[in-house]
Amino acid sequence: MSKPLSAPVWPTLFAASATASMGIQAQLIHTLRKALLAGRLPQDSRLPASRMLAKDLAISRSSVEAAYAQLEAEGYLERRAGSGSFVAFTPQLRPSKKTASASAQLSQRGQGIVDAGGCRDTTLPSLAFNAGQPDTRAFPHALWQKLMQQRWSKSGAALASYGPAQGLPELQLAIAGYLAQARGVDCQPEQILILNSSQQALQMIAQLLIDPEDTVWLEDPGYLGARNAMLAAGAQIVPVPVDQEGFNTGISQTLAAPRLIYTTPSHQYPLGIAMSLPRRMTLIAQAAAHQAWIIEDDYDSEFYYDQRPLPALQGLDQQGRVIYVGTFSKVLFPSLRLAYIVLPPALVPAFITARIAFDGHSAQFLQAVTADFITQGHFATHLRQMRLLYRSRRDLLLEKLQPIADVIKPVNTAAGLQFALQLSKGLEKPWTASGTTAGLALRPLSAFYQKEAKTEGWLMGYASLSNEQIIRASETLIKSYQEK
Amino acid sequence: MSKPLSAPVWPTLFAASATASMGIQAQLIHTLRKALLAGRLPQDSRLPASRMLAKDLAISRSSVEAAYAQLEAEGYLERRAGSGSFVAFTPQLRPSKKTASASAQLSQRGQGIVDAGGCRDTTLPSLAFNAGQPDTRAFPHALWQKLMQQRWSKSGAALASYGPAQGLPELQLAIAGYLAQARGVDCQPEQILILNSSQQALQMIAQLLIDPEDTVWLEDPGYLGARNAMLAAGAQIVPVPVDQEGFNTGISQTLAAPRLIYTTPSHQYPLGIAMSLPRRMTLIAQAAAHQAWIIEDDYDSEFYYDQRPLPALQGLDQQGRVIYVGTFSKVLFPSLRLAYIVLPPALVPAFITARIAFDGHSAQFLQAVTADFITQGHFATHLRQMRLLYRSRRDLLLEKLQPIADVIKPVNTAAGLQFALQLSKGLEKPWTASGTTAGLALRPLSAFYQKEAKTEGWLMGYASLSNEQIIRASETLIKSYQEK
């Protein structure tokens, strides 16, 4: 049980924030949200009981209760029956570039890495409508705990020492089996390299395969984490437009020869398009002609609701040019820190050496528990359940957005943890502002474009939101339309 | 329980290996060791019962028993009472550079990373006399399991989502407290960045602070993992000799101005020297004069037997030039994958951004359990127990090497997981060959020098070896002296 926050926090919290024009309840919500966003209330710490806080602040207990309820719906707090309200939120304190370069004397390369930035798409908690977030509450925590216990008893000691850089053989085997069956990936377990995250995969690929000034084709709009990894490696990025069939191979054939091509064929990020089969074949042929590598980032294809996704590009490739990237962050839970790549055989030795040089290997025990989770059949069960859950949330969100159907257009809603919501022209900027003020996490589609944005809208995450959060956040979004 | 190896492995294993000149028992050991080294027998798999194997091979059961006993003493096998003999060994399949560069089309940078190589110092299992290995059997596994259970029940779900890139605040706090008290490190918890391994720390530091052609001062002899990280970053390495006071600041003041200085002041790697206080003060002044950063790699200072080590260099530095690197790989267990750096405040924002860009953050749950282990006092207890255990092993090894005292000289044996054993001139090469043939893991000191080796000898790991292993391996070493 967490300790309650120490009493002295509260007076200082409320001292400087009395805004006369706000009602008591709104003021309380505002003050608490600001403190949470600033990281002044640590994750998992317990808030004062509503009765106590009401007494301290000389306001009604029902105001406190209502404020806590609102903040819970927004994802900042979690109320646990019988034990109180807890902070469910840790802000990502991302420093400004100015501070980073002040007296830090970074190398030019280091400054380039910092300027390219990290991948900020997945670092916010499950506020509506943040994208890329699975529902970690729906994970079978008790089962996982049981598997951890069994695994530690059986081989905790045996797995405590340094392990193989390429990953635990059992997990390589389990992943190869799953990918062959579910994604049509054609590989030997030895081609699988276990990593900490798909961001690590993108960084390693960029470092090992790209030299400064090398051309990289990137989907436009596209995934910022990939763009940043390529920029950090010094790549010359050539944006390739996306249409209703995905990556536009008609246009790409007219572009500068690439060394590397980054794609999300199953579920284009952020627009959600599935790349058509003819385009896939053409892209593979283009890569072969240019002797370029293709990164197939298959980040959430497990979550399909209306039809199965096409098998992976990797399975179509006869030339060994596709590097398949998968992650457990979304199908299990993000802080597990396990992802993997399927490498063409020619690249395996270099990547193993680089993994040793970079950071050794991933935690063996967690690899073993993950392998058990898959081979004992729990993974398939969990995916089935999450598909049902996320589908129901998608359906609810689509239903709740009906009242503003004339100004919005949800597209490619058949799969994933989010969908793109297109907006009528001119709405993105003012509406994002009013929605953000109202406490929503809105991610404008324009941010994913290299240059000029062709689509206005947002990437709408729904998978991690409870029904109540979806309902309330939809109401807030609709209300903020009037206030924009 | 692991499944026994499938029967068909055995005939193929022995078919090609009959060497007429060997006795049955030696032949069995040779064949098994070769298969283990080649990775043909997976870690944790069960070997045939001695009775069965004896029957299959038509040899006496006592030969099989003796062979198993020998391989157990060498660290390849583990015999568990009542359940049989198990493989306790996974080889690191480190591919040759030739294969890696064949048709892999790496970038120039990538080829540089692969050519620099990984850090191979710590990838072998606990064979005598491999260095850098803690005794993972002596870790309090049951206690750790209890802490994992408690932590998962309490906040497994809360810690499942993405976490802060700099690390879990609780762990930052616990480490800061420990370092202040035990190592004289002067820092705020916010200066601590949690990483996966000290190798990751060295890579990040090199990437962010070094540009190609920048000068880096490196202890000579020195740690290969550091050298490789600096080479991969394109650094110009300037070796700085080590004498009986450690890093030779008298010589370094005559050398090209560095951008970065790598040191192991508590326990010089590999020679084990503790850097003197005057040298420490001079080195800090030199770094300040050159506006260079110092890496203080404090990889195993927790294990001191005869006197406490000097407080960390970091605590002496008034200019914010020292980056302190610590790891839990040796004080807890290697496959935990947790290490940390203490950064000068000016560098914190850049490193946080880089961590997001590189691989996000470390597994939150394992960070939390580690924090609990420290704050509940188990860490201090464990360190005390390990100091006693490792000291007794060091004493035993020194005693068992007495018979060859005229040709060896153990130096700086007061601390660590290993000590340097100096050899009379001309012995290193032939004796390493005969010792290796006899199944020992001997790491020549000459391998740690940039150019010409000034000392012949080996780095002798003892911490992870049982008394029986120490006795047997010492006998083997002495025997191999005659056979060299």
mmCIF file of N, CA, C and O in Angstrom, chain B residues 28 43 73 80 82 92 112-113 147 185 194 199 299 359 465:
data_model
loop_
_atom_site.group_PDB
_atom_site.id
_atom_site.type_symbol
_atom_site.label_atom_id
_atom_site.label_comp_id
_atom_site.label_asym_id
_atom_site.label_seq_id
_atom_site.Cartn_x
_atom_site.Cartn_y
_atom_site.Cartn_z
ATOM 1 N N LEU B 28 34.968 -39.221 -23.388
ATOM 2 C CA LEU B 28 33.603 -38.803 -23.070
ATOM 3 C C LEU B 28 33.587 -37.321 -22.686
ATOM 4 O O LEU B 28 32.751 -36.546 -23.158
ATOM 5 N N GLN B 43 21.012 -24.964 -22.997
ATOM 6 C CA GLN B 43 21.038 -24.670 -21.562
ATOM 7 C C GLN B 43 19.815 -25.255 -20.879
ATOM 8 O O GLN B 43 18.699 -25.193 -21.396
ATOM 9 N N ALA B 73 32.468 -29.712 -12.368
ATOM 10 C CA ALA B 73 33.501 -28.878 -11.738
ATOM 11 C C ALA B 73 33.945 -27.763 -12.685
ATOM 12 O O ALA B 73 34.309 -26.678 -12.268
ATOM 13 N N ARG B 80 21.521 -31.889 -10.079
ATOM 14 C CA ARG B 80 20.509 -31.574 -9.063
ATOM 15 C C ARG B 80 20.098 -32.877 -8.405
ATOM 16 O O ARG B 80 19.706 -33.827 -9.091
ATOM 17 N N GLY B 82 18.550 -35.942 -7.086
ATOM 18 C CA GLY B 82 17.282 -36.603 -7.355
ATOM 19 C C GLY B 82 16.702 -36.344 -8.731
ATOM 20 O O GLY B 82 15.753 -37.012 -9.130
ATOM 21 N N GLN B 92 28.393 -18.325 -26.327
ATOM 22 C CA GLN B 92 28.108 -17.137 -27.118
ATOM 23 C C GLN B 92 28.573 -17.424 -28.527
ATOM 24 O O GLN B 92 29.759 -17.505 -28.786
ATOM 25 N N GLY B 112 31.848 -0.253 -38.865
ATOM 26 C CA GLY B 112 32.733 0.193 -37.786
ATOM 27 C C GLY B 112 32.290 -0.352 -36.436
ATOM 28 O O GLY B 112 33.116 -0.792 -35.634
ATOM 29 N N ILE B 113 30.998 -0.337 -36.206
ATOM 30 C CA ILE B 113 30.462 -0.857 -34.941
ATOM 31 C C ILE B 113 30.755 -2.347 -34.826
ATOM 32 O O ILE B 113 31.207 -2.841 -33.793
ATOM 33 N N LEU B 147 9.672 -10.658 -3.099
ATOM 34 C CA LEU B 147 9.562 -9.229 -3.417
ATOM 35 C C LEU B 147 8.832 -9.021 -4.749
ATOM 36 O O LEU B 147 8.038 -8.085 -4.892
ATOM 37 N N VAL B 185 29.219 9.564 -3.359
ATOM 38 C CA VAL B 185 28.753 10.255 -4.566
ATOM 39 C C VAL B 185 27.805 11.366 -4.143
ATOM 40 O O VAL B 185 26.937 11.171 -3.293
ATOM 41 N N ILE B 194 18.587 5.612 -15.239
ATOM 42 C CA ILE B 194 18.609 4.150 -15.164
ATOM 43 C C ILE B 194 18.759 3.589 -16.578
ATOM 44 O O ILE B 194 18.027 3.979 -17.481
ATOM 45 N N GLN B 199 27.453 -1.215 -20.397
ATOM 46 C CA GLN B 199 27.840 -1.119 -21.801
ATOM 47 C C GLN B 199 26.937 -0.109 -22.522
ATOM 48 O O GLN B 199 27.413 0.692 -23.331
ATOM 49 N N TYR B 299 32.742 -0.426 -11.531
ATOM 50 C CA TYR B 299 32.021 -1.659 -11.879
ATOM 51 C C TYR B 299 31.924 -2.700 -10.770
ATOM 52 O O TYR B 299 31.016 -3.501 -10.774
ATOM 53 N N ASP B 359 15.957 3.607 -26.883
ATOM 54 C CA ASP B 359 15.127 2.434 -26.570
ATOM 55 C C ASP B 359 14.105 2.672 -25.473
ATOM 56 O O ASP B 359 13.586 1.718 -24.913
ATOM 57 N N LEU B 465 33.018 -19.170 -8.556
ATOM 58 C CA LEU B 465 33.430 -20.570 -8.506
ATOM 59 C C LEU B 465 33.214 -21.164 -7.122
ATOM 60 O O LEU B 465 33.527 -20.531 -6.117
#
